[in-house]
Tab-separated table of C-alpha atoms in Angstrom:
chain	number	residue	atom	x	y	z
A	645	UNK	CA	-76.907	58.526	11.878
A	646	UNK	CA	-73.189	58.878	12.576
A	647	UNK	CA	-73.671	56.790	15.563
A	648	UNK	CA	-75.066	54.151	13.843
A	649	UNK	CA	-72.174	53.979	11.407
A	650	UNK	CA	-69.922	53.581	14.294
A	651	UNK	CA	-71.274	50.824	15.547
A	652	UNK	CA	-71.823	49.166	12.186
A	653	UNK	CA	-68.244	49.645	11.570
A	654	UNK	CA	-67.224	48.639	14.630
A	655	UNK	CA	-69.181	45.363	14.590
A	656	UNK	CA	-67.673	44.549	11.205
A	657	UNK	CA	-63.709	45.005	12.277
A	658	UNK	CA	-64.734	43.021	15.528
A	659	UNK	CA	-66.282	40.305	12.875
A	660	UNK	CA	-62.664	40.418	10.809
A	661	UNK	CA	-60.747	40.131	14.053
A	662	UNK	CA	-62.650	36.985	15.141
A	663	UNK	CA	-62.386	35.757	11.853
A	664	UNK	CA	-58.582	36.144	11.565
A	665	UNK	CA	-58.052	34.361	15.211
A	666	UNK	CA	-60.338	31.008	14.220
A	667	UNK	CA	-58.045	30.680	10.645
A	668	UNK	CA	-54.901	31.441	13.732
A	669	UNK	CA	-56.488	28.648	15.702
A	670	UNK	CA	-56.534	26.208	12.679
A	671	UNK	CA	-52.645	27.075	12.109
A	672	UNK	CA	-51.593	26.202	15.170
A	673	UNK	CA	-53.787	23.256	15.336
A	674	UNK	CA	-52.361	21.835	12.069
A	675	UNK	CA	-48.273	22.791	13.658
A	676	UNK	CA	-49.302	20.793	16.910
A	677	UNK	CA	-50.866	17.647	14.705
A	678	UNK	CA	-48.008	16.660	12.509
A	679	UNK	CA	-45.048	16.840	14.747
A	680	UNK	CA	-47.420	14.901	17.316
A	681	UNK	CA	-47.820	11.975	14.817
A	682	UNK	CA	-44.310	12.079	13.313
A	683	UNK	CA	-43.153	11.895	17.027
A	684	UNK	CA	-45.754	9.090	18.045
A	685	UNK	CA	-44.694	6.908	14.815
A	686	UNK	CA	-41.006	7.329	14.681
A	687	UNK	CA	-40.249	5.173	18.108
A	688	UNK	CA	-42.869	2.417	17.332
A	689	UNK	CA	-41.104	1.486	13.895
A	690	UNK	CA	-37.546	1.765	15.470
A	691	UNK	CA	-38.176	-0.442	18.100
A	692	UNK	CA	-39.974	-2.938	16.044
A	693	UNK	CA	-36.598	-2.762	13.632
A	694	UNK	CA	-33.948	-3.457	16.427
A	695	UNK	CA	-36.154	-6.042	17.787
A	696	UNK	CA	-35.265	-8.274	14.988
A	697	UNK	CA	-38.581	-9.710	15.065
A	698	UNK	CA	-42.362	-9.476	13.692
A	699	UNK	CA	-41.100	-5.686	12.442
A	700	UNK	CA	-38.346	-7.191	9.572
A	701	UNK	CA	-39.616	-6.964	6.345
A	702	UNK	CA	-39.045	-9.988	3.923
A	703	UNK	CA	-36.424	-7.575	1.945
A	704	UNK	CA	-34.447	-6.340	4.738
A	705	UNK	CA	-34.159	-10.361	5.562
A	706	UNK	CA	-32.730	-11.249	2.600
A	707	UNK	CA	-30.864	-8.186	1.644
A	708	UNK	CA	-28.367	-8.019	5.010
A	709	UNK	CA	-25.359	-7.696	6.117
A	710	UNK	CA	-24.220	-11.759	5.234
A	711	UNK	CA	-26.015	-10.987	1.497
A	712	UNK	CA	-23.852	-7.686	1.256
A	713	UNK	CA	-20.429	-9.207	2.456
A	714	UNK	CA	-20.805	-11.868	-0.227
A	715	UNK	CA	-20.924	-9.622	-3.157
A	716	UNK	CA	-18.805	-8.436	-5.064
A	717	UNK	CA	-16.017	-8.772	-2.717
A	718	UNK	CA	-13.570	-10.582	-5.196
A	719	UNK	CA	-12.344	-13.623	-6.157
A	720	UNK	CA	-9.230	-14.186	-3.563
A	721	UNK	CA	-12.088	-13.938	-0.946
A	722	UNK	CA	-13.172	-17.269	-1.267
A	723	UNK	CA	-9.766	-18.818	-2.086
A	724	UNK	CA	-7.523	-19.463	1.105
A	725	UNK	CA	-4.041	-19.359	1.062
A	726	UNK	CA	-1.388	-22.143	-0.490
A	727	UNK	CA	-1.135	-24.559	2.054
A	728	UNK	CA	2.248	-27.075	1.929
A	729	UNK	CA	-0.001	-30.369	1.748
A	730	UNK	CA	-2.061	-29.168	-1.149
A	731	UNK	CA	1.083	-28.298	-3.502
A	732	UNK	CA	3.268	-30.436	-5.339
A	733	UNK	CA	6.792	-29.309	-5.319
A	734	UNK	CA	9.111	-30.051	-7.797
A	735	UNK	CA	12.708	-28.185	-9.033
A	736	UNK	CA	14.746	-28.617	-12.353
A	737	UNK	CA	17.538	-27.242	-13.415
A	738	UNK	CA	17.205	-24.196	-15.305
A	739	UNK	CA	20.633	-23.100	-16.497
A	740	UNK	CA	21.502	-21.955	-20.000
A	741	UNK	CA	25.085	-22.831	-20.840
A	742	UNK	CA	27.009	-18.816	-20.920
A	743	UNK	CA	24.676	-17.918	-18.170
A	744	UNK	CA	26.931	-16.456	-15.281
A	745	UNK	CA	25.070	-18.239	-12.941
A	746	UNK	CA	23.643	-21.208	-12.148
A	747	UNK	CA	19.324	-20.797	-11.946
A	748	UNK	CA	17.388	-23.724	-10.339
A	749	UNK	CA	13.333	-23.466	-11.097
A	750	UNK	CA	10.993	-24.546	-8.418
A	751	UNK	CA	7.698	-25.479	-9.770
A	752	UNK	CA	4.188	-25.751	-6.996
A	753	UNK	CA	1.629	-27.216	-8.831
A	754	UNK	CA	-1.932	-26.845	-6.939
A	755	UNK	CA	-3.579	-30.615	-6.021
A	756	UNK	CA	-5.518	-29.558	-3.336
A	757	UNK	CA	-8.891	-29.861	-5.159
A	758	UNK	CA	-9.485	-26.016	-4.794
A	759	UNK	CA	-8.502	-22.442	-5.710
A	760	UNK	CA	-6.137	-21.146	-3.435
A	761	UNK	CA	-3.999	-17.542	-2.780
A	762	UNK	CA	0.125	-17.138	-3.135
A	763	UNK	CA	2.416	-14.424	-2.961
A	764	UNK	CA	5.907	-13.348	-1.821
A	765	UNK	CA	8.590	-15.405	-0.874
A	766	UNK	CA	9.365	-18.951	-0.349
A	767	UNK	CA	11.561	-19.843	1.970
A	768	UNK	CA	14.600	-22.021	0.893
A	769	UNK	CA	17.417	-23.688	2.358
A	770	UNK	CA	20.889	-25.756	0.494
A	771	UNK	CA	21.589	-28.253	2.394
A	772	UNK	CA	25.553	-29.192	2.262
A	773	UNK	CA	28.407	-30.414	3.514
A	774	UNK	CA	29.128	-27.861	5.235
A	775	UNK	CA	25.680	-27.334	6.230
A	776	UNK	CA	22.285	-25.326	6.236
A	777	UNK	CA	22.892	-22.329	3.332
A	778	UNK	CA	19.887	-19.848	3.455
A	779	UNK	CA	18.581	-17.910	0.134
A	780	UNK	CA	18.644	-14.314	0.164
A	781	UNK	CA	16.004	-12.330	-1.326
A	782	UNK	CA	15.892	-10.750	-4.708
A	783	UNK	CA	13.155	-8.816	-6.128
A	784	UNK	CA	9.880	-7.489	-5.087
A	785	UNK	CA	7.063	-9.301	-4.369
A	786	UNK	CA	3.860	-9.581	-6.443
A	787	UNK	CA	0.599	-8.942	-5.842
A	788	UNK	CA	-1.758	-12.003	-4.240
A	789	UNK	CA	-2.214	-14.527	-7.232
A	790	UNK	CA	-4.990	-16.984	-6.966
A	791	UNK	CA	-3.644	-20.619	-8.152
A	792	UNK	CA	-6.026	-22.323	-9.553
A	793	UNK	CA	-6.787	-26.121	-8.848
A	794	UNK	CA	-4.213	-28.187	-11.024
A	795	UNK	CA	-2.291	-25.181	-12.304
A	796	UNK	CA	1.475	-24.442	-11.648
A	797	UNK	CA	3.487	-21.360	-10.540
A	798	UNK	CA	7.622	-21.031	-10.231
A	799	UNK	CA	10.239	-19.052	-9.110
A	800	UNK	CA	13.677	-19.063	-9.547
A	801	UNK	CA	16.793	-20.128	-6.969
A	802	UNK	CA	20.461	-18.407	-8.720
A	803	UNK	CA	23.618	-19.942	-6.677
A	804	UNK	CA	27.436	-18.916	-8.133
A	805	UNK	CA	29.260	-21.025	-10.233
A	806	UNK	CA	32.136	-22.770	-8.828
A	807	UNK	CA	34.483	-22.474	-11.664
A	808	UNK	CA	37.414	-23.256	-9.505
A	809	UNK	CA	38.190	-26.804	-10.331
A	810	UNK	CA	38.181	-27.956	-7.099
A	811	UNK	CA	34.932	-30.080	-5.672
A	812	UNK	CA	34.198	-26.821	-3.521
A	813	UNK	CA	30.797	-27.019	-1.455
A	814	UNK	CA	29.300	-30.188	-2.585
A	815	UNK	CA	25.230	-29.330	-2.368
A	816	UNK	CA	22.772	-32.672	-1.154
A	817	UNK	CA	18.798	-31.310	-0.979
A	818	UNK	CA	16.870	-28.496	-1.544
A	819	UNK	CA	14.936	-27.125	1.552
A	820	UNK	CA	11.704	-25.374	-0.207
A	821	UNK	CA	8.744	-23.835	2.168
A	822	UNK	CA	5.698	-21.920	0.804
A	823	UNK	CA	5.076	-18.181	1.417
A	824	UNK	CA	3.334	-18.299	4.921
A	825	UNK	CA	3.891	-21.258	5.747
A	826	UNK	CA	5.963	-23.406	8.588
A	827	UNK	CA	5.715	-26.993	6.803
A	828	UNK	CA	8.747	-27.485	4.505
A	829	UNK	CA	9.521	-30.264	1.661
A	830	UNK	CA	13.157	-31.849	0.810
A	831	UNK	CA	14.115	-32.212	-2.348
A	832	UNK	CA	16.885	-33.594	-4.517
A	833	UNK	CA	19.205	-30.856	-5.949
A	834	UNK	CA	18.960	-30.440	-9.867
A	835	UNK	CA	21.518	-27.744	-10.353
A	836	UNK	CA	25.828	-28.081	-10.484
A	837	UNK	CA	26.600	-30.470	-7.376
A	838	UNK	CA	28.626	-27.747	-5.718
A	839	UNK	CA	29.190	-23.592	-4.642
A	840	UNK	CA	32.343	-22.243	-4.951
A	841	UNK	CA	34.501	-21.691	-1.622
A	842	UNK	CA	34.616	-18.298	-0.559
A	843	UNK	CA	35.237	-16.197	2.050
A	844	UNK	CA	31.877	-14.963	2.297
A	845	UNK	CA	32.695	-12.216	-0.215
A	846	UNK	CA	31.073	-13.989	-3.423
A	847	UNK	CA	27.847	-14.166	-5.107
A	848	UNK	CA	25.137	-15.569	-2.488
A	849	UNK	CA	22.297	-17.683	-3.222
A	850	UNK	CA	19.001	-15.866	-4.119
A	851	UNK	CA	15.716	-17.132	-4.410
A	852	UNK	CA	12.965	-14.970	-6.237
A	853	UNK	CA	9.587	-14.006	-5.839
A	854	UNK	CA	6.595	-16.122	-6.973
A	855	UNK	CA	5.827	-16.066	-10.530
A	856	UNK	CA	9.605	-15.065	-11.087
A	857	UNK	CA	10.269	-18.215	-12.846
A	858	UNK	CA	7.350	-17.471	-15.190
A	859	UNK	CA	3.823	-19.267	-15.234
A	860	UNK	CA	3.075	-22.632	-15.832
A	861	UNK	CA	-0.217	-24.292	-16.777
């Protein structure tokens, strides 16, 4: 009778154990499968995608890189820069009788039929009797300004007084080029016809940055 427990006993741990390595079985099964199909369906859908063919999807087509770059990337992105031959240039005279100085405004007005970008400094030249007389610098520069078609922007050209009585440095054109630019246009000279000699220890002439004359429409 004891013996026969035994064995019954023994048959039903063996029956457990056999049972516990078929549910072992099924694990590992399962822990092969999934890797196996992530692994077998990852390189088929890359290499369809760098192909560039059949595998792009109608979004990714119109949703790319040239869709992207176009958005939201500002206006002065589709407005190139002031170009000589699409400004008109024009300078008054500006001075304010009492002013210590004499202040010539030069005026771009945009004709080119489109939007376009300025900033920084113009360069400008006297011309004179005695020569070529470059503008210094004065001020900072602003940031980029878009222009729009048929509006104007100035800035401002000081020179000293000649208060001297004599006909000092008798001044013929005005020498103006746009910020980034190589073409130049020659104008007549609005301000006082002349500088006062010096010997190089005076006021020089300055020239501003854009918009320092103030904004026109």
């Amino acid at each position: 009778m004891r013996a026969h427990k035994i064995t019954l006993a023994a048959l039903v741990v063996a029956a457990g154990l056999s049972l516990t390595a078929c549910q072992n079985d099924g694990d590992d099964t399962a822990a092969t499968t999934d890797p196996s199909s992530v692994a077998t369906t990852s390189p088929s859908a890359g290499g369809a995608g760098s192909d560039g063919s059949d595998a792009a999807s109608p979004e990714a087509s119109s949703g790319g890189k040239d869709t992207t770059a176009g958005a939201g990337t500002g206006e002065q992105s589709t407005s190139g820069k002031c170009r000589t031959d699409g400004l008109k240039i024009t300078a008054i005279d500006n001075f304010i009788d009492g002013d210590p100085q004499g202040t010539v405004a030069v005026e771009m007005k945009n004709t080119s039929g489109r939007d376009c970008v300025i900033a920084g400094f113009a360069g400008v030249d006297l011309k004179t009797n005695e020569g070529t007389l470059s503008a210094e610098r004065k001020g900072e520069p602003g940031d980029p300004y878009v222009l729009k078609n048929g509006k104007t922007i100035a800035f401002s050209v000081t020179y000293p007084l000649n208060e001297t009585g004599g006909t000092g440095v008798r001044i013929t054109n005005l020498v103006v080029t746009p910020p980034n630019e190589t073409k130049s246009v020659t104008l007549p000279w609005p301000g006082k016809p002349s500088l006062p000699v010096t010997d190089g220890s005076g006021e020089p002439v300055r020239v501003g940055p854009i918009g320092s004359a103030g904004q026109g429409g």
